[in-house]
Tab-separated table of C-alpha atoms in Angstrom:
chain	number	residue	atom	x	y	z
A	1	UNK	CA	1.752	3.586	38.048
A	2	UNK	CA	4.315	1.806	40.202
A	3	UNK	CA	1.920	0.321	42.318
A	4	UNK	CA	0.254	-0.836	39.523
A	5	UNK	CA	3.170	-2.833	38.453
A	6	UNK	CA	4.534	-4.266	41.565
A	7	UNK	CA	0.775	-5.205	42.509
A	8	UNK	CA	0.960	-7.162	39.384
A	9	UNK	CA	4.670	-8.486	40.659
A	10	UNK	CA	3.253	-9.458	44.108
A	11	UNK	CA	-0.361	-9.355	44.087
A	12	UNK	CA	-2.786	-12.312	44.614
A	13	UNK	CA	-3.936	-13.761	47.776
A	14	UNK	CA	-0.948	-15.410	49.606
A	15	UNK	CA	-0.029	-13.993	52.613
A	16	UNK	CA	3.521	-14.505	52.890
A	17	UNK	CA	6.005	-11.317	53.372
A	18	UNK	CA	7.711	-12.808	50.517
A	19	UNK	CA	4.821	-11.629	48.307
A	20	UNK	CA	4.008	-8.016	50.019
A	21	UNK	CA	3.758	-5.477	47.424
A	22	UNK	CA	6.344	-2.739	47.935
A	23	UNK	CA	7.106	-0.091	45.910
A	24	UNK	CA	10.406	0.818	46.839
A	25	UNK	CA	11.652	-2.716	45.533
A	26	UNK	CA	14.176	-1.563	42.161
A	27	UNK	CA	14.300	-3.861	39.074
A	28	UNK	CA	17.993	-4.536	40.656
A	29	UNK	CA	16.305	-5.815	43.736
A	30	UNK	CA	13.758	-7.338	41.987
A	31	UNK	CA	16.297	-9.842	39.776
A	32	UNK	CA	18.267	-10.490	43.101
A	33	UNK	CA	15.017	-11.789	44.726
A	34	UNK	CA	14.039	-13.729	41.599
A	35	UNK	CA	17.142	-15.223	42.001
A	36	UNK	CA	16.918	-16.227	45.347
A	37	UNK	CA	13.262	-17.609	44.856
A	38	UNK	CA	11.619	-15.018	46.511
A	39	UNK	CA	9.766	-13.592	43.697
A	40	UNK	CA	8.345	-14.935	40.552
A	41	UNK	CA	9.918	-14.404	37.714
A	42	UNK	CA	7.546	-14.829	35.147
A	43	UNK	CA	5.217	-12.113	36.739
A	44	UNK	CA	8.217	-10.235	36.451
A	45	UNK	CA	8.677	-10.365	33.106
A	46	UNK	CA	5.025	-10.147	32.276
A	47	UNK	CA	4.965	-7.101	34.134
A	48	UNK	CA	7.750	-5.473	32.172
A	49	UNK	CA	6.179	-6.572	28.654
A	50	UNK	CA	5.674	-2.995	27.802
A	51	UNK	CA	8.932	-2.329	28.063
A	52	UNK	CA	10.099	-5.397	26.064
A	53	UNK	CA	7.524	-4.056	23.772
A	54	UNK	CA	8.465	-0.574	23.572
A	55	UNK	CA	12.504	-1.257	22.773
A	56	UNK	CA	11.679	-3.967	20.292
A	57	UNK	CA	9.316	-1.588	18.286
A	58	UNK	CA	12.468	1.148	18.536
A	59	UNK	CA	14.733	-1.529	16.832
A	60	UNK	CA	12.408	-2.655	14.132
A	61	UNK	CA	11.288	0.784	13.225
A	62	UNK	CA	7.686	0.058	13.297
A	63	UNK	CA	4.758	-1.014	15.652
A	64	UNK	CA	5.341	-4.770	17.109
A	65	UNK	CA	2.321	-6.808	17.733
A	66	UNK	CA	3.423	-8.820	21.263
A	67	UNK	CA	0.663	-11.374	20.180
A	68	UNK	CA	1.727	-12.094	16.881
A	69	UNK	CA	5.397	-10.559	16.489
A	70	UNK	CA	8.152	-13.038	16.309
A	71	UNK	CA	10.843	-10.294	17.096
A	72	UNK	CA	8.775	-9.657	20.724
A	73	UNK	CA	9.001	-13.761	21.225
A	74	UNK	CA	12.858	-12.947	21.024
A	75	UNK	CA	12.965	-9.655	22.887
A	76	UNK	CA	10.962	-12.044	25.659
A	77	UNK	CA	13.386	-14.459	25.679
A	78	UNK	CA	16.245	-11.729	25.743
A	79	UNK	CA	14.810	-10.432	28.510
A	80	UNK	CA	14.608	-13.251	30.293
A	81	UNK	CA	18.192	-14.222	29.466
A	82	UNK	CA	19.018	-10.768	30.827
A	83	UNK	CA	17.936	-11.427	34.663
A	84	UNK	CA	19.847	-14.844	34.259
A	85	UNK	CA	23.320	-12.816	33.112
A	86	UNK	CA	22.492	-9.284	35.268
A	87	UNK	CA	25.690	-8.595	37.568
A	88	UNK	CA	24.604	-5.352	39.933
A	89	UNK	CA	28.437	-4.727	39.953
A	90	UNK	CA	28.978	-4.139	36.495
A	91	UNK	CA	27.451	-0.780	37.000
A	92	UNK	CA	24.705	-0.823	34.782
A	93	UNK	CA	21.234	-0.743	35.593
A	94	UNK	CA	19.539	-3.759	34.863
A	95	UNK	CA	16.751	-1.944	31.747
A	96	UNK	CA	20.100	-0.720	30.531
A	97	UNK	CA	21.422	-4.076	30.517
A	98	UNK	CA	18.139	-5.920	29.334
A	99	UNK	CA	18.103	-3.370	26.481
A	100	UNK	CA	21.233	-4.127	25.307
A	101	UNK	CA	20.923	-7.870	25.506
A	102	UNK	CA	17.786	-7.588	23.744
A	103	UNK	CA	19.378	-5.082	20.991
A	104	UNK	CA	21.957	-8.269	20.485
A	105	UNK	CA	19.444	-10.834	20.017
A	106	UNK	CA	17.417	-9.061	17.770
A	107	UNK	CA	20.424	-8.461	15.422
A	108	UNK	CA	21.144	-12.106	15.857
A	109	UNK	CA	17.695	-13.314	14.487
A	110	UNK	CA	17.805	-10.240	11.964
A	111	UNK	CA	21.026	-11.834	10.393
A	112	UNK	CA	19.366	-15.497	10.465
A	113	UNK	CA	16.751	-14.505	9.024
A	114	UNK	CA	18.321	-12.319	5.886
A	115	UNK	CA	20.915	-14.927	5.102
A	116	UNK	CA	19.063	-16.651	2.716
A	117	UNK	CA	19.601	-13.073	0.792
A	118	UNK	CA	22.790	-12.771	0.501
A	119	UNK	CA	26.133	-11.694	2.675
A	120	UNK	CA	28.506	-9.419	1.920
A	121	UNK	CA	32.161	-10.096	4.105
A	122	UNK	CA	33.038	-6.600	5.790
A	123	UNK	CA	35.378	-8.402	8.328
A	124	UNK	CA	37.664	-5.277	7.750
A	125	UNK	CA	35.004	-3.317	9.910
A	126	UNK	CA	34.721	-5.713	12.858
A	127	UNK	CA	34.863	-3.837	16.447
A	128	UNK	CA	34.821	-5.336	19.666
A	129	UNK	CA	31.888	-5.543	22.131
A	130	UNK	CA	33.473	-4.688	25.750
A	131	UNK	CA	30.277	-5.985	27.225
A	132	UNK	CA	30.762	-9.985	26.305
A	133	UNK	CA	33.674	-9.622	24.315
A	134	UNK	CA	32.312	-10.619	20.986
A	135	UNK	CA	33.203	-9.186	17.541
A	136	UNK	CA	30.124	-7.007	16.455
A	137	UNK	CA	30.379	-6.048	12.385
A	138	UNK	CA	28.178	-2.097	12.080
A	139	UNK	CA	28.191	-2.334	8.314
A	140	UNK	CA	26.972	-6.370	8.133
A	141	UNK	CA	24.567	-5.139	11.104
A	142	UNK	CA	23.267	-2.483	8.551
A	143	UNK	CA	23.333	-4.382	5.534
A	144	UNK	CA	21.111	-7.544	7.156
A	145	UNK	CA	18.764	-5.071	8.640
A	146	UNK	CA	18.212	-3.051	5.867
A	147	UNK	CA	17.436	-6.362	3.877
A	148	UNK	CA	14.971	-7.276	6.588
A	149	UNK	CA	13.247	-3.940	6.689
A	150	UNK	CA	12.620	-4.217	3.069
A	151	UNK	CA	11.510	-8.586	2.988
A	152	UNK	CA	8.938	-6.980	6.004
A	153	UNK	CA	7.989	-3.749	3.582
A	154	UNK	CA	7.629	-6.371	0.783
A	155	UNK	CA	5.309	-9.099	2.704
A	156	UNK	CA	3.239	-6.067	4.373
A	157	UNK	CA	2.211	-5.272	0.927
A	158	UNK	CA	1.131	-8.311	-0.135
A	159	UNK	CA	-1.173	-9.098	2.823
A	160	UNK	CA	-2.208	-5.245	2.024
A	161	UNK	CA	-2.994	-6.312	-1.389
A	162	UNK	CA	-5.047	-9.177	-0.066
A	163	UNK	CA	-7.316	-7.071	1.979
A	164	UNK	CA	-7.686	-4.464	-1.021
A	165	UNK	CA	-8.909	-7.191	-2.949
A	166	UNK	CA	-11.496	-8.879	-0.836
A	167	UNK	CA	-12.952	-5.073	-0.165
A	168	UNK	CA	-12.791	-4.742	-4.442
A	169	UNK	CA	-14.949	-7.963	-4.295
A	170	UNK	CA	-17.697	-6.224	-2.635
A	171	UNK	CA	-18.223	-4.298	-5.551
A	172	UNK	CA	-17.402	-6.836	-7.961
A	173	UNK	CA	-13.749	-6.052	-9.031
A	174	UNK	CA	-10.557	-7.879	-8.613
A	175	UNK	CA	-7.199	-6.588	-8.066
A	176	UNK	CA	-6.187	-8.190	-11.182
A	177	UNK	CA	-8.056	-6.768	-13.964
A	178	UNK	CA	-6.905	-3.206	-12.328
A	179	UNK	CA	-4.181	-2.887	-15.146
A	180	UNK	CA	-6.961	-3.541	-17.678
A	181	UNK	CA	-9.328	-0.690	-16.969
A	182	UNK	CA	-6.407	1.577	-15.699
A	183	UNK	CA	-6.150	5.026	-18.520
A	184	UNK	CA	-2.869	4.668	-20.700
A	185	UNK	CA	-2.365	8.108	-20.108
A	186	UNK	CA	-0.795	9.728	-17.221
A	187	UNK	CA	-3.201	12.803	-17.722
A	188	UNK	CA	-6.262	10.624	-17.861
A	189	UNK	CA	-5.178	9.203	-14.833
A	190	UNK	CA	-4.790	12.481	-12.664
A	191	UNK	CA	-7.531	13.192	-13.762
A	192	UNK	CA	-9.493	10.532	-12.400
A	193	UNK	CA	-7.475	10.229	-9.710
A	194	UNK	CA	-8.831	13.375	-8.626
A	195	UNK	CA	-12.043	12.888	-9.031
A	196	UNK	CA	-12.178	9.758	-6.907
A	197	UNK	CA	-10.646	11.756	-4.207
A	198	UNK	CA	-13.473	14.425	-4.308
A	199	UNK	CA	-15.760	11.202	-4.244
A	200	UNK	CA	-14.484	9.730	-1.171
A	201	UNK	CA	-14.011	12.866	0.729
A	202	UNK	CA	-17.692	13.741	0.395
A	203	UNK	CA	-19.576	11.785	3.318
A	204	UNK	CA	-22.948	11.949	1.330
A	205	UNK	CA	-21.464	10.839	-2.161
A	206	UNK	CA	-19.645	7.742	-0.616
A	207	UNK	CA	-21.893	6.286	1.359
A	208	UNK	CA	-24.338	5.989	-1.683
A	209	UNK	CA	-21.986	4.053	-2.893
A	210	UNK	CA	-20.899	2.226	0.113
A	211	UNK	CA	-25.066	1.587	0.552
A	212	UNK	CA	-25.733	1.299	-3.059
A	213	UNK	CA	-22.626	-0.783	-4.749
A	214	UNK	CA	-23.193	1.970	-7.247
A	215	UNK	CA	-21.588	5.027	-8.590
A	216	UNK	CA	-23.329	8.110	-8.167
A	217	UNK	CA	-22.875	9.626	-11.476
A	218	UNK	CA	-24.795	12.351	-12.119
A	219	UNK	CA	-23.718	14.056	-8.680
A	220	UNK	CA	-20.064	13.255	-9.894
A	221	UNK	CA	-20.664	15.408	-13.499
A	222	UNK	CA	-21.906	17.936	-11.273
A	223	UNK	CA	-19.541	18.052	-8.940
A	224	UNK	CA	-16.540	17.998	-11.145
A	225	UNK	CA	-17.917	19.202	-14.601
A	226	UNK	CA	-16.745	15.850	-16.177
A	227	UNK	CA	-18.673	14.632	-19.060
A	228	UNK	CA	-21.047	11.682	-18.036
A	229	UNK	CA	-19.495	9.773	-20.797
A	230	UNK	CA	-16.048	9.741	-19.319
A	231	UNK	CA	-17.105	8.960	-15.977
A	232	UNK	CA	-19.374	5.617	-17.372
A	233	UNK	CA	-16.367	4.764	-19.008
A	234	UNK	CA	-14.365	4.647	-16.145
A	235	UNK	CA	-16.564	3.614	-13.615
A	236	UNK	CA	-14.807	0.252	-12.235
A	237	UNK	CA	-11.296	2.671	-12.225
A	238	UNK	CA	-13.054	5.432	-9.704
A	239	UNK	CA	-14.629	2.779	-8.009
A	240	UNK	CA	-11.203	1.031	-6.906
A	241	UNK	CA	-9.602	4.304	-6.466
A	242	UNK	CA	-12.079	5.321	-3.881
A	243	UNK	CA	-12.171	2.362	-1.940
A	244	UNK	CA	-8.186	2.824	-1.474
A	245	UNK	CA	-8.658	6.689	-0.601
A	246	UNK	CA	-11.110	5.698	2.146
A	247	UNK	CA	-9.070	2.295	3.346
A	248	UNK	CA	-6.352	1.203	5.177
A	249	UNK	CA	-3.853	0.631	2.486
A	250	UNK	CA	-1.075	2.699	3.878
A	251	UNK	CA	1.606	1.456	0.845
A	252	UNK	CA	-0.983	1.276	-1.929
A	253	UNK	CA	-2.068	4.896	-1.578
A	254	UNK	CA	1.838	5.847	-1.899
A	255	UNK	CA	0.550	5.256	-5.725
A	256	UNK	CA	-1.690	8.289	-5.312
A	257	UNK	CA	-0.757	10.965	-3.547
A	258	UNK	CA	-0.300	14.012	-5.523
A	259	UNK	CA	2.877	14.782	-6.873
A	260	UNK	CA	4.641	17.681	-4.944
A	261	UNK	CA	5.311	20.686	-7.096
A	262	UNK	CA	8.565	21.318	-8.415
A	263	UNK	CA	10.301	24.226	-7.739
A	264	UNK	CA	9.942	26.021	-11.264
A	265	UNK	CA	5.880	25.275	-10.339
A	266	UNK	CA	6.474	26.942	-7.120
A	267	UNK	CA	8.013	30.024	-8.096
A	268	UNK	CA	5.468	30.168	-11.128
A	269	UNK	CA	2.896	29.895	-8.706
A	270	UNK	CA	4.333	32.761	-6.405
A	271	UNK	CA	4.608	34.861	-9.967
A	272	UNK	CA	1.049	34.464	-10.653
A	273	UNK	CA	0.193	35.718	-6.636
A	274	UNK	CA	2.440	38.656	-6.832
């Protein structure tokens, strides 16, 4: 694996010792020689984009997308700021140090990007960073990450909803008319909640209706005993809840897991095994 990477740091077809692969070289060594224009540094940095990649996703919680992630364009930069500002006799190794740099930067664009929501002051809680002597705030850190987290949460569901429409289009429904055809009553509901689930967990009974566009009905009654009456009535409702069973719609289908028992269900439940 490290041959891999400093091929990628030194490879090509020059022939100057400058550029001889050598995997003994350390990251240290590496940002001394960068500095002294012995070795590129952007093949440097694009070698270590996993990295970048791998602590950015750690502070953001979630998968980052390095082609379309605007916290990895700043964990980039960080990085690259980081072999600028690396001093080998602070002690530190230089990951160590990129980490952190890139930790600070992402809390800086966290806070730009949340002020339009609303600050709280929590100067009482400032503490000191030793490493560039800066005044860090934990709880403001929190607060403007925790908004962030949620503005993501909150736009990630809306390009979900997109994408749950367009497949509802296929089969002639809209997300919008959903609260029209959806059952007043939570019972109803369940109800048909579950019987979408047996739909889309039977292979044979949705792909008819992946081929076909069409509920297959009679199957359904027999499957589930359900009169053919209720299940024509709430065709367009099974339909949409099947599509999101089988799709990607990781926050829609929240909506309909099944509940988890209480504990008075539980311990009815374990009366009616003993």
């Amino acid at each position: 694996m490290l041959l891999v990477l400093f091929k990628r740091i030194f490879g090509g077809k020059h022939d100057t010792s400058a550029d001889t692969p050598d995997i003994r070289v350390t990251p240290e060594e590496m940002v001394e020689r960068i500095r002294g224009g012995e070795a590129s540094r952007d093949a440097f940095i694009e070698a270590y984009q996993p990295f970048i990649a791998k602590v950015t996703s750690r502070f953001c919680k979630r998968y980052i997308d390095p082609e379309r992630s605007d916290e990895f364009s700043v964990a980039l930069a960080a990085f690259d700021e980081a072999i600028g500002q690396f001093s080998s006799q602070a002690g530190k190794s230089f990951l160590g140090f990129a980490e952190t740099v890139i930790r600070r930067r992402l809390i800086d664009y966290v806070r730009k990007e949340s002020r339009h929501l609303g600050t709280v002051p929590y100067s009482a809680f400032d503490q000191d960073d030793e490493e560039d002597a800066t005044t860090v705030n934990p709880i403001e850190t929190n607060e403007a990450m925790n908004r962030y987290a949620l503005t993501q949460e909150a736009d990630a569901r809306r390009l979900e909803i997109g994408e749950y429409d367009e497949r509802l289009k296929e089969y002639a429904l809209s997300f919008a008319e959903l609260p029209d055809i959806s059952p007043k009553h939570a019972d109803s509901r369940e109800m048909l909640i579950a019987i979408s689930r047996r739909l889309a967990s039977d292979p044979a009974l949705y792909d008819q209706l992946e081929t076909k566009q069409k509920l297959p009905i009679k199957e359904l009654c027999e499957l589930t005993g359900v009169s053919r009456k209720t299940i024509e009535r709430n065709r367009k409702y099974i339909i949409a809840l099947t599509i999101l069973h089988n799709g990607d719609f990781p926050y829609l289908q929240q909506y309909i897991k099944p509940a988890e028992p209480t504990g008075r269900e539980l311990a009815a439940a374990e009366g009616v095994r003993a």
